[in-house]
Amino acid sequence: MASFVQTFWAAPRFALTPEYKPRCIARIARLPSRDSTFLPSDSVIVNSVSSIEEREKSSPIADVQNGHLVSTIKEESKKDVQKKLEPLWDDGYGTQTVKDYLEIASEIIKPDGGPPRWFTPISAGPPLEDSPLLLFLPGMDGTGMGLVLHEKALGKVFQVWCLHIPVYDRTPFVELVKFVERTVRMKHASSPNKPIYLVGDSFGGCLALAVAAHNPKIDLVLILANPATSFGSTQLQSLLPLLESLPDEFHVTVPYLLSFIMGDPMKMAMVNIDSMLPPGQIIQRLSSNLIDLLVHLSGLADIIPKETLLWKLKLLRSASSYSNSRLHAVNAEVLVLASGKDNMLPSGNESQRLKNSLRNCKVRYFKDNGHTILLEDGVNLLSIIKYTNKYRHSKRHDFVMDFVPPSRSEFKNALKDNRFYLDCTSPVMLSTMENGKIVRGLAGIPCEGPVLLVGYHMLMGLEIVPLVQEYLRLRKILLRGIAHPTLFTQLVESQTNETSFFDTLRLYGATPVSASNFFKLLATKSHVLLYPGGAREALHRKGEEYKVIWPDQQEFIRMGAKFGATIVPFGVVGEDDIAQLVLDYEDLKSIPILGDRIRHDNELATRNGLTVRTEMNGEVANQALYIPGLLPKIPGRFYFLFGKPIHTKGRQDLVKDREKARELYLQVKSEVQNNMNYLLKKREEDPYRSVIDRTAYRAFSATFDDIPTFDY
C-alpha cells in the first residue's frame, strides 16, 4: 500500500427518475490503512438539493480516516480559483503510475451495493475559472481510474468527472447511455455555450459515440482511445465459451494474460522514469517498476472477476453493435487515438474506418503503444488535446484566449526531442541594453509586455526552435509566434507520427496570422514573435540568404503603438552553416510531376482561404509554399542579436500619423539588416563556430551553456 494519502472527489450523481436519489459531492480519502473503504454514495447524503450547481456551493465532505467517518463542510472562495496558468506549470505527469491505478482500484471495487456514479479524483483540481467539463468513460475495468496518469494535468483546465461502474453492477449498455446522457443534458442546460468533453477508453468509446448520436445538437468533443467499435470483427467473442468453461481456480491466471494483451508492460513501467538519465539508472528503475507491476497484477482478478469478465465481454458486443449502427447521427468533433500494437483490437484499421464514417474526425496514430494507451509512457493526453487545437471554452477555438501554456513536463519532452539539434547549432544569444551595450543572454529584452520581437526568418524557419526554447528557458516567458495559417490545417496534419514539428509549434503557442489574433496577443501583454517577411523570406530563393524581404506597408507599427508595445528588432545568421540550398522554387516547379504537385497544393491552399497578403504586389506577395532541396553541412553555429528596445508607449503620433509610422518601420527594418551584418562579420572570429571544436571543448572543459564565442 502506498504511504501517501490518496483522495477522491465523489462527484454529483443526479438522476431524473424517481428511483434515483440526488447525491452530493463527497470527498473520499484513502489512507495507508487497509480499513479504508470507498463509501457508497448513499452514505454521504446530506440536505438533498435540486441541482449540481447548488450542491457544489455547499458540498459536504466525508473523510474516511482509519475507518472513522467525519462530516465537514468545505467553503471555496472565488479568490482561490486560478484564472490562468504560467509557463512551465507543474502538470504532475509521471507522479502517478499504473501501480497507483492498481492500488486505488483495489480499494474502490469493494462492493457497496450502489449503481454507477461519477467521481472526481482530488488531485484533479481545482480547475481554472470557467473550465469546461470532461467526462471520462472507462474501459472494461469500469473503475474510472484510467486517467490516473493524466488527472493532475487535466484537472487544471477541466472539471473532471470519472464514471465508476461497480464490479458487480449489471446495468445494460442502453441504460448506461441514458445515465451519461442525463448528465450531459443537465450540464448543457446550465452552460449551453460551453463544450462538453467525452473521453472514452475502449468500451467507453462506444458509450461516448452512442451519447453523441443521441444528442447531435449539443456541442460535444469526443476523444476516443482505441474505441471498441471493432469488437464484432475480433476473436475476443470466441473467448466467451472458453471462459465459461474455465475452472474458477484458474481464473487467477487470466489477469496476467490480459495484461500482456491489453497493454505494453515496458511502457507502463517507464512512466515515471526520466529518459535523460544514464542508461544504468534507467535499467535499475525499470527493473524495480516491472517487479512492482507484476506484484500488483494479481489485483486484476478482483477488479475483473470471472463473472464480471463474462458480463463485460457481452456488454462490449452490444456496445459495439449499438454505436456502429448510429455513427451516421454523430455530429460531434471527434479525435481518435489509435495504437499500432493493440493486441486486443485492430485499432489502427478501425481508426481509419471511423475517420471515413464520421463527419468531423481526426486520427492520431501511436505505432508503439498497446490497447491501454492512457496508462502507457509517452502519451500525455492534455498535450494531445492542446496541439490538435481541441481545447476551447466556447463553440469555436480561440488561439489566444483558449491557449494553455506549456507545462514543465512538456518543456522537458520538447528539450529532449530537440537536444541533438540544439547541440548541433549551439545558439549564441546576444542582446542590447538600453545604454547600447551588447551582452550575452536576453537581459536587454524587457520582461514586461507587450513586447514585439521583429526579425529575419531564416530558411525553413531553422531558427524558431532554438529561439523559442531558449527564450522560455532563460526568461521563463513564452514567445508567441505569428504563423502561416497552413500550419493549422489538415495539409500538415500527421497521422503516422505521435508528434510532429508542427505539433511542437502549436504546443508552444504559434498563432495563425490575422489582425484579430495580433490584437488579442498585444492586448494580453504577450511577448510576440513576428516575421514581416513571412513565408517568402523563409522560403527564399538562391542568392537571397540574409536578404530582408519585407512588404512596403508598416503592418505592425501602428498596432504595436496602440498598445504601447516595446519593439525589439533582431537578426539571426547560421542557415548557411547548416545546409546549402540546392533546389529552390524556380528549380522545383520546372521538374515534371513535382512541379505540378506544388502548383496543385498551392491552388488548394488558395481555395481554402489559406493564403495571406493576396492584396499586395511585389516579392512579398509571391508566397508559394514548397519544401526546398537542401544539402546538409557539418553544422556551424546560430547567432542571434537583439537590438536596443524601441519604446512606443505614449507615442500616439505613430497611431495617427502614417508617415511617422513608416519612418519607424524603416528604422526597424534597417536595424534587422544591420544586426545580421554585424553577426556575419563577428562569427568569423568565433573559435568555436564548428561543431567539432565545440564538441571537443564540451568534452574537456564545459557544459552546453559555457561554450565561449567571439568578443562583443
Tab-separated table of N, CA, C and O in Angstrom, residues 105-117 140-143 164-171 299-312:
chain	number	residue	atom	x	y	z
A	105	ALA	N	-7.616	1.116	-7.470
A	105	ALA	CA	-8.712	0.294	-7.969
A	105	ALA	C	-9.058	-0.821	-6.992
A	105	ALA	O	-10.231	-1.170	-6.812
A	106	SER	N	-8.053	-1.378	-6.329
A	106	SER	CA	-8.320	-2.460	-5.371
A	106	SER	C	-9.136	-1.976	-4.183
A	106	SER	O	-9.813	-2.771	-3.523
A	107	GLU	N	-9.093	-0.685	-3.915
A	107	GLU	CA	-9.868	-0.122	-2.809
A	107	GLU	C	-11.304	0.193	-3.225
A	107	GLU	O	-12.257	-0.079	-2.498
A	108	ILE	N	-11.466	0.783	-4.405
A	108	ILE	CA	-12.787	1.279	-4.768
A	108	ILE	C	-13.697	0.202	-5.353
A	108	ILE	O	-14.880	0.457	-5.581
A	109	ILE	N	-13.153	-1.003	-5.589
A	109	ILE	CA	-14.006	-2.059	-6.157
A	109	ILE	C	-14.794	-2.808	-5.101
A	109	ILE	O	-15.615	-3.662	-5.434
A	110	LYS	N	-14.552	-2.509	-3.838
A	110	LYS	CA	-15.256	-3.234	-2.780
A	110	LYS	C	-16.762	-3.015	-2.919
A	110	LYS	O	-17.219	-1.886	-3.101
A	111	PRO	N	-17.532	-4.077	-2.875
A	111	PRO	CA	-18.989	-3.972	-3.105
A	111	PRO	C	-19.654	-2.996	-2.147
A	111	PRO	O	-19.418	-3.031	-0.935
A	112	ASP	N	-20.448	-2.089	-2.684
A	112	ASP	CA	-21.180	-1.148	-1.838
A	112	ASP	C	-22.664	-1.129	-2.175
A	112	ASP	O	-23.421	-0.358	-1.613
A	113	GLY	N	-23.061	-1.960	-3.136
A	113	GLY	CA	-24.471	-2.036	-3.486
A	113	GLY	C	-24.970	-0.862	-4.289
A	113	GLY	O	-26.158	-0.782	-4.610
A	114	GLY	N	-24.086	0.073	-4.615
A	114	GLY	CA	-24.509	1.273	-5.328
A	114	GLY	C	-24.500	1.095	-6.825
A	114	GLY	O	-23.820	0.217	-7.357
A	115	PRO	N	-25.221	1.937	-7.540
A	115	PRO	CA	-25.252	1.906	-9.006
A	115	PRO	C	-24.055	2.668	-9.574
A	115	PRO	O	-23.233	3.201	-8.829
A	116	PRO	N	-23.892	2.766	-10.892
A	116	PRO	CA	-22.842	3.611	-11.479
A	116	PRO	C	-22.969	5.046	-10.979
A	116	PRO	O	-24.066	5.536	-10.759
A	117	ARG	N	-21.820	5.694	-10.807
A	117	ARG	CA	-21.826	7.071	-10.304
A	117	ARG	C	-20.572	7.804	-10.784
A	117	ARG	O	-19.624	7.197	-11.245
A	140	MET	N	-13.079	-1.704	-19.972
A	140	MET	CA	-13.663	-2.909	-19.405
A	140	MET	C	-13.590	-2.960	-17.884
A	140	MET	O	-14.453	-3.539	-17.228
A	141	ASP	N	-12.555	-2.346	-17.302
A	141	ASP	CA	-12.401	-2.408	-15.846
A	141	ASP	C	-13.530	-1.695	-15.119
A	141	ASP	O	-13.925	-2.095	-14.028
A	142	GLY	N	-14.037	-0.603	-15.693
A	142	GLY	CA	-15.162	0.111	-15.098
A	142	GLY	C	-14.833	0.919	-13.863
A	142	GLY	O	-15.711	1.576	-13.300
A	143	THR	N	-13.566	0.921	-13.430
A	143	THR	CA	-13.219	1.625	-12.193
A	143	THR	C	-13.296	3.138	-12.353
A	143	THR	O	-13.543	3.852	-11.385
A	164	HIS	N	-17.704	5.632	-12.584
A	164	HIS	CA	-17.356	4.400	-11.871
A	164	HIS	C	-18.518	3.420	-11.986
A	164	HIS	O	-19.648	3.719	-11.584
A	165	ILE	N	-18.236	2.260	-12.576
A	165	ILE	CA	-19.238	1.193	-12.696
A	165	ILE	C	-18.811	0.075	-11.754
A	165	ILE	O	-17.806	-0.589	-12.004
A	166	PRO	N	-19.512	-0.126	-10.642
A	166	PRO	CA	-19.105	-1.143	-9.670
A	166	PRO	C	-18.922	-2.521	-10.303
A	166	PRO	O	-19.553	-2.855	-11.315
A	167	VAL	N	-18.040	-3.319	-9.703
A	167	VAL	CA	-17.665	-4.625	-10.252
A	167	VAL	C	-18.873	-5.515	-10.501
A	167	VAL	O	-18.976	-6.182	-11.542
A	168	TYR	N	-19.802	-5.534	-9.552
A	168	TYR	CA	-20.931	-6.456	-9.668
A	168	TYR	C	-22.186	-5.778	-10.211
A	168	TYR	O	-23.272	-6.326	-10.130
A	169	ASP	N	-22.011	-4.577	-10.758
A	169	ASP	CA	-23.141	-3.903	-11.394
A	169	ASP	C	-23.424	-4.538	-12.755
A	169	ASP	O	-22.503	-4.869	-13.507
A	170	ARG	N	-24.696	-4.716	-13.077
A	170	ARG	CA	-25.078	-5.350	-14.335
A	170	ARG	C	-26.029	-4.447	-15.133
A	170	ARG	O	-26.951	-4.911	-15.777
A	171	THR	N	-25.756	-3.157	-15.103
A	171	THR	CA	-26.569	-2.212	-15.866
A	171	THR	C	-26.367	-2.441	-17.356
A	171	THR	O	-25.228	-2.426	-17.839
A	299	GLY	N	-4.102	-8.230	-8.539
A	299	GLY	CA	-5.307	-7.498	-8.164
A	299	GLY	C	-6.314	-7.384	-9.283
A	299	GLY	O	-7.489	-7.100	-9.049
A	300	LEU	N	-5.873	-7.619	-10.538
A	300	LEU	CA	-6.807	-7.567	-11.649
A	300	LEU	C	-7.888	-8.627	-11.546
A	300	LEU	O	-8.996	-8.465	-12.060
A	301	ALA	N	-7.552	-9.738	-10.887
A	301	ALA	CA	-8.550	-10.796	-10.707
A	301	ALA	C	-9.704	-10.312	-9.848
A	301	ALA	O	-10.838	-10.792	-9.984
A	302	ASP	N	-9.437	-9.365	-8.948
A	302	ASP	CA	-10.503	-8.793	-8.124
A	302	ASP	C	-11.229	-7.673	-8.869
A	302	ASP	O	-12.439	-7.482	-8.706
A	303	ILE	N	-10.472	-6.916	-9.689
A	303	ILE	CA	-11.087	-5.833	-10.449
A	303	ILE	C	-12.032	-6.395	-11.507
A	303	ILE	O	-13.117	-5.856	-11.744
A	304	ILE	N	-11.601	-7.490	-12.152
A	304	ILE	CA	-12.438	-8.129	-13.177
A	304	ILE	C	-12.557	-9.620	-12.845
A	304	ILE	O	-11.863	-10.451	-13.440
A	305	PRO	N	-13.408	-9.987	-11.863
A	305	PRO	CA	-13.613	-11.413	-11.579
A	305	PRO	C	-14.267	-12.121	-12.760
A	305	PRO	O	-14.720	-11.479	-13.721
A	306	LYS	N	-14.322	-13.452	-12.680
A	306	LYS	CA	-14.775	-14.252	-13.814
A	306	LYS	C	-16.164	-13.845	-14.295
A	306	LYS	O	-16.384	-13.609	-15.487
A	307	GLU	N	-17.121	-13.725	-13.377
A	307	GLU	CA	-18.492	-13.389	-13.767
A	307	GLU	C	-18.549	-12.007	-14.414
A	307	GLU	O	-19.288	-11.780	-15.382
A	308	THR	N	-17.768	-11.076	-13.856
A	308	THR	CA	-17.745	-9.720	-14.399
A	308	THR	C	-17.113	-9.699	-15.780
A	308	THR	O	-17.576	-8.989	-16.685
A	309	LEU	N	-16.036	-10.467	-15.971
A	309	LEU	CA	-15.373	-10.516	-17.269
A	309	LEU	C	-16.323	-11.043	-18.344
A	309	LEU	O	-16.393	-10.500	-19.456
A	310	LEU	N	-17.063	-12.090	-18.004
A	310	LEU	CA	-18.042	-12.631	-18.949
A	310	LEU	C	-19.104	-11.583	-19.285
A	310	LEU	O	-19.495	-11.415	-20.446
A	311	TRP	N	-19.568	-10.872	-18.257
A	311	TRP	CA	-20.578	-9.831	-18.470
A	311	TRP	C	-20.024	-8.698	-19.336
A	311	TRP	O	-20.694	-8.212	-20.247
A	312	LYS	N	-18.766	-8.299	-19.066
A	312	LYS	CA	-18.180	-7.183	-19.808
A	312	LYS	C	-17.983	-7.541	-21.284
A	312	LYS	O	-18.147	-6.689	-22.170
